[in-house]
Amino acid sequence: MKALVHVTVKPDVLDPQGRAIQRGCASLGYRGVRDVRQGKLFEIELDAPDRAAAERLLLELAAKLLANPVVEDYRVVSIED
Amino acid sequence: MKALVHVTVKPDVLDPQGRAIQRGCASLGYRGVRDVRQGKLFEIELDAPDRAAAERLLLELAAKLLANPVVEDYRVVSIED
Amino acid sequence: MSGATGVREPLVDQTLAREHGLSDEEWQRILEILGRTPSYSELGIFSVMWSEHCSYKSSRVHLRNLPTRGEHVLVGPGEGAGAVAIGDGLAVIFKIESHNHPSFIEPTQGAATGVGGILRDIFSMGARPIASLDSIRFGPLDDPKHRRLLEGVVHGIGGYGNSVGVPTVGGETGFHECYRGNILVNAFNLGLAPADGIFLGQASGVGNPVIYAGSKTGRDGIHGASLLASAEFDAESDAKRPTVQVGDPFTEKCLIEACLEAMRTGVIVGIQDMGAAGLTCSSFEMASRAETGIEMDLDCVPQRAANLSPYELLLSESQERMLLVTRAGEERQVLDIFERWDLDAVVVGRVTGDGRMRVHWHGQTVVDIPVDPVAANAPLYERKQRVPADLAARQKLDLASIEPEADPQAALAVLLDSPNLGSKAWVWRQYDSLVQGNTVIGPGGDAALVRVKREDGTPTRKAVAMSVDCNPRWCWLDPRAGTIAAVAESARNVACTGARPLALTNCLNFGNPEKPEIMWELAESIRGLGEAAEALGTPVISGNVSLYNETSGRAIFPTPTIAVVGLLDDVERHAVSHFEVAGLAILLLGETREELGGSEWLQLRRGLEAGLPPSVDLAHERRLQQLLAEGVASGLVRTAHDVSNGGLAVALAECGFTGPAGVRIGARVELADGIRPDALLFGESTGRVLVATGNPDALLERARAAAVPARRIGTTGGSRLVIRHAPLTVLASGGPAASEVTSLIDAEVANLEAIWARAIPRRLEQAG
Amino acid sequence: MFAVLQFPGSNDDRDMVFAMKSVLGADARLVWHKDAELPAGTQCVLLPGGFSYGDYLRCGAMARFSPIMAAVTRFAAAGGPVLGTCNGFQVLCEAGLLPGALLRNRDLAFVCAPAHLRVERVAAPFTSRATPGQVLRIPIKHGEGRYHVTPEKLARLEAANQVVLRYCTPAGDVTDAANPNGSIGNVAAVCNAAGNVMGLMPHPEHAVEALTGSTHGRVILGSLLDFLGSRR
Ligand SMILES: Nc1ncnc2c1ncn2[C@@H]1O[C@H](COP(=O)(O)OP(=O)(O)O)[C@@H](O)[C@H]1O
Ligand SMILES: [Mg+2]
């Protein structure tokens, strides 16, 4: 199976990368870009008996390894066979 | 509007991060995780007259600023009002 | 053999050979060597092995004449790097290499993999890498593209070097219009090895196993170094672009530790990294040096991508890979060590005695060619040379017609604010210069100084000094003289710490050698390199040639980057390049002549790049370096700073503010010479060093005995830099009258520092 | 005996051993991350700087799962002193042995420079040799050293005297300009509630010899030595 996991910085944590990109947009003339937050994307290929099991495994993995819950949120975005 | 852009490492390009994470999963006992590729996720808030215009702008931005087209692919995943 | 491999491969013929960069004569030669048409894989091998990058076919006839031997030289050019004994049973191993073309395409990864590659050259010889330098050159910073290139390259060098735990202790950063289409990224590394424990890239011992270790092979960089670095850029090169190689410093760090550990088992016979042209180049070179052959099975090669063809497996430039030969039957010990570090390591072949390279894949022989004609006896060219038609015009400069500087203080500000003379701290603050705990002088001094610690962690009293230098404008005005000056400057920088220059390495960055004018520049430069190396007693122990540095027919200035390495016997006795205390006498060693040709002042204040570069007196340089070594060892010299770009005024200003953050020390200086004041302040006469000493008389006496011109010009102290001028004519009539002494510069050191410190950052902060 | 952990990608491991052993004269030894137990006689655990596992996911994220970390957690729970510098600090945060997280520097660039640090807590085992308010000069070198906790959490840490060092000016003033990475409250070092686990971004092991720039690192490493009473 193929899955996608999103990891994002919690809203109250400063994201200087996102800010720098937003400023970069502005200086390139893209004034419409009001806010940018940068997160991580994981494309994962895994073996699991079914989608429910896959989701359990992915959530566990995200909580333990892919994200640092002190500063990051995570969610499983898609699971495909 | 709110949009999501995915930036991923091109398939033939080495992704040391992803490889290290895959190995990490294996050593944590998650043997089912066969491959991991790490990419970037951008949550963007922007003003645009309509979705088509937003998409045009985002693709332009991705090519110029968010992704490095020499080693990365990008796609606009969603645009919401 | 061709067509028998089961994969769809293109038909091999002369047209395909041309597309592979092989000339018609080279194609004929291949047919003669093989007695048949090569297979596709074989064609690929010939094309990379005979590329400029791997074969040095344009430069080798000239490089042959360089002095490469010396009392202390253990290994000269030809191996991964050169080695010099430093006593205590230790040797330093060092080399510089270019990664220009990949860095222009993808600055971060290009620069990162450049660092990775030079590190492998060093540790593959049994040395622990202990210090890196980088020499980087870009187009002007008003071009947003070059701001991004600078940021990317620095990010790449730092990202890789910091992560592998090797300090980057110095370098140089330059900007010039001529690099707009072709930036330069030269990476230097120096390692430390037991003098009797140096490993060579030799596949000796028939029957010994050949081991592949490190990262898996992917499709990265096929024809990367070889073809990219052997042809000019043009609009089409985008399409031909190979998959960019990505550096993996974590794997490299593990590879360093695993290789050094494996070398201690005593079972390794030979080892080399897979650099340009990957598996092909490393196996051919190792077999060629040992006069053996190799038989290899590509199916054993660890693979990252699916369905790799033999052609791709042989030519991939995937990073962080090594090829080793061990004693037969004892390979297990080595394989176990790699496994402990979680690295792939597998036996992929055996050493044979028939002088052939035989490669199998899916049960078929895809390559069967004799080693020597491909490696040791690659084609060599004595390319045509021609003096550039505009050389006389470049060199023409009538000083009398150059308007004298009316506002020296403003000129000093302009010089300090130029990206070439301004602070490079923006660059080197992003590099870990401290890891390994031996950095006595890091970036910011004339040369870096690194204490020597044994592999078991016990410190010695010794230190190694190193500096990388080149003035490309001088080399463009006169390639031979410019190269001599680069060697002299690099050695002088090293001597300013108190160290004795030992040997050098070089990276010759030039344009397209098929153009006779470029070939002339290259030949002249190598001639100068040889003369200077000979005269200064610093043999050339390694190096690298990077040609075809041009875009759309416009070549870079000739840029022979020189890195001299020196040895200091007692690290506690060294000099720094800034003023440490007030109240010391300032002496100027060497002579200031009326030389403004090729100077920064002439370019920045008069918009001219012309004239002859300043002359170099190599005999004087050698005496000067000897004097510095003695002066430092005896404790007389506490500060020694080379006078280079921007001349005496810039050097004096730098002495005042390049010490520890927040420490500023001014100086009062009086110059009494009969030459025009702008040449006095901003001329770039070579062979000059500013020193600060508590005992000027003793030092002057030593200088006299050493036949080095020296004079006291002032005293350290205060918060201002004051430079006054008392023309000689006045002196002759009985001492300067107060009214005739003119104040040329009178400025707060803090203000000068502020200008200097912002030169690069303020340009990077521009929008876009 | 000081156990200096060696993860794949550790860089300052050998430097830490050098500082403890060759400079301070203590017994120090490298301990491989795949070992399940600390060597017998371990009195203090040091987690060195570097880029464990390349810092590829997040700094310290993977090292915390190394087999040796379970033993370190037990050692810390039993009150044994544990010090993490730079990457070691990041590992301790990831492992939950210290509060907070270390994020990408405010200005996004790696920075290698001397830093001035004001001592906020004078106590064994890490800072007994310091005086309150003393300013130490110790280098930093990191790309991800921005200490983060919520402001409320910071207030609790401060109230419990868990902030050990803060970035300051040479004169000892804690200012925004003296903050090299954007850390909340200029925090450069924190300890756990029990006071036996500390993490700091600066590198005391690179400040033990005048020859290489500073000896202020000895204040911290020497305090540990005093605590162990193992000076030879
Ligand atoms: N790219 C770089 N990497 C590391 N250090 C650098 C770099 N560029 C310049 N430096 C350092 O900045 C200082 C000034 O460099 P430079 O102006 O070339 O000095 P010099 O004229 O004495 O050769 C030197 O100490 C040098 O090592
Ligand atoms: Mg220089």
Tab-separated table of C-alpha atoms in Angstrom, chain C residues 128 162-165 248-250 253 340-342 429-437 439 451 453 455 457, chain D residues 8-12 14-15 18 22 32 34 51 53-54 56 109-113 139 141 206 209 211-212:
chain	number	residue	atom	x	y	z
C	128	ARG	CA	41.518	10.938	8.884
C	162	ASN	CA	29.477	20.187	9.232
C	163	SER	CA	27.664	16.897	9.150
C	164	VAL	CA	30.705	14.700	8.477
C	165	GLY	CA	32.558	16.343	11.331
C	248	ASP	CA	24.591	11.919	1.790
C	249	PRO	CA	26.973	13.161	4.482
C	250	PHE	CA	25.621	10.728	7.039
C	253	LYS	CA	30.633	9.909	7.969
C	340	ARG	CA	28.557	-2.776	11.986
C	341	TRP	CA	28.226	0.684	10.461
C	342	ASP	CA	25.106	-0.393	8.549
C	429	ARG	CA	30.092	31.499	10.129
C	430	GLN	CA	27.989	28.857	8.419
C	431	TYR	CA	30.844	26.363	8.600
C	432	ASP	CA	31.763	24.350	11.651
C	433	SER	CA	35.384	25.392	12.007
C	434	LEU	CA	35.862	23.891	15.478
C	435	VAL	CA	34.958	20.216	15.364
C	436	GLN	CA	37.846	17.905	16.247
C	437	GLY	CA	39.049	20.536	18.688
C	439	THR	CA	41.548	24.815	15.368
C	451	ARG	CA	47.054	21.423	15.894
C	453	LYS	CA	46.546	15.212	17.321
C	455	GLU	CA	44.498	9.087	15.984
C	457	GLY	CA	43.690	11.444	20.723
D	8	PRO	CA	26.349	6.881	13.938
D	9	GLY	CA	26.901	10.470	12.845
D	10	SER	CA	28.207	11.720	16.196
D	11	ASN	CA	30.994	14.216	15.563
D	12	ASP	CA	32.116	15.628	18.831
D	14	ARG	CA	36.095	11.996	20.308
D	15	ASP	CA	36.449	15.672	21.255
D	18	PHE	CA	39.684	14.306	24.669
D	22	SER	CA	43.429	14.441	28.125
D	32	TRP	CA	28.534	2.263	21.108
D	34	LYS	CA	23.951	-0.504	19.787
D	51	PHE	CA	24.509	14.758	13.370
D	53	TYR	CA	21.647	9.536	11.785
D	54	GLY	CA	22.416	12.596	9.690
D	56	TYR	CA	17.720	13.591	8.573
D	109	ALA	CA	21.441	29.544	8.809
D	110	PHE	CA	23.918	27.319	10.601
D	111	VAL	CA	26.005	29.434	12.933
D	112	CYS	CA	29.481	28.712	14.268
D	113	ALA	CA	30.591	31.494	16.605
D	139	PRO	CA	31.260	28.417	21.124
D	141	LYS	CA	27.742	25.598	16.139
D	206	HIS	CA	35.462	22.922	22.521
D	209	GLU	CA	42.209	24.902	26.040
D	211	LEU	CA	45.238	27.377	22.562
D	212	THR	CA	41.954	26.760	20.782
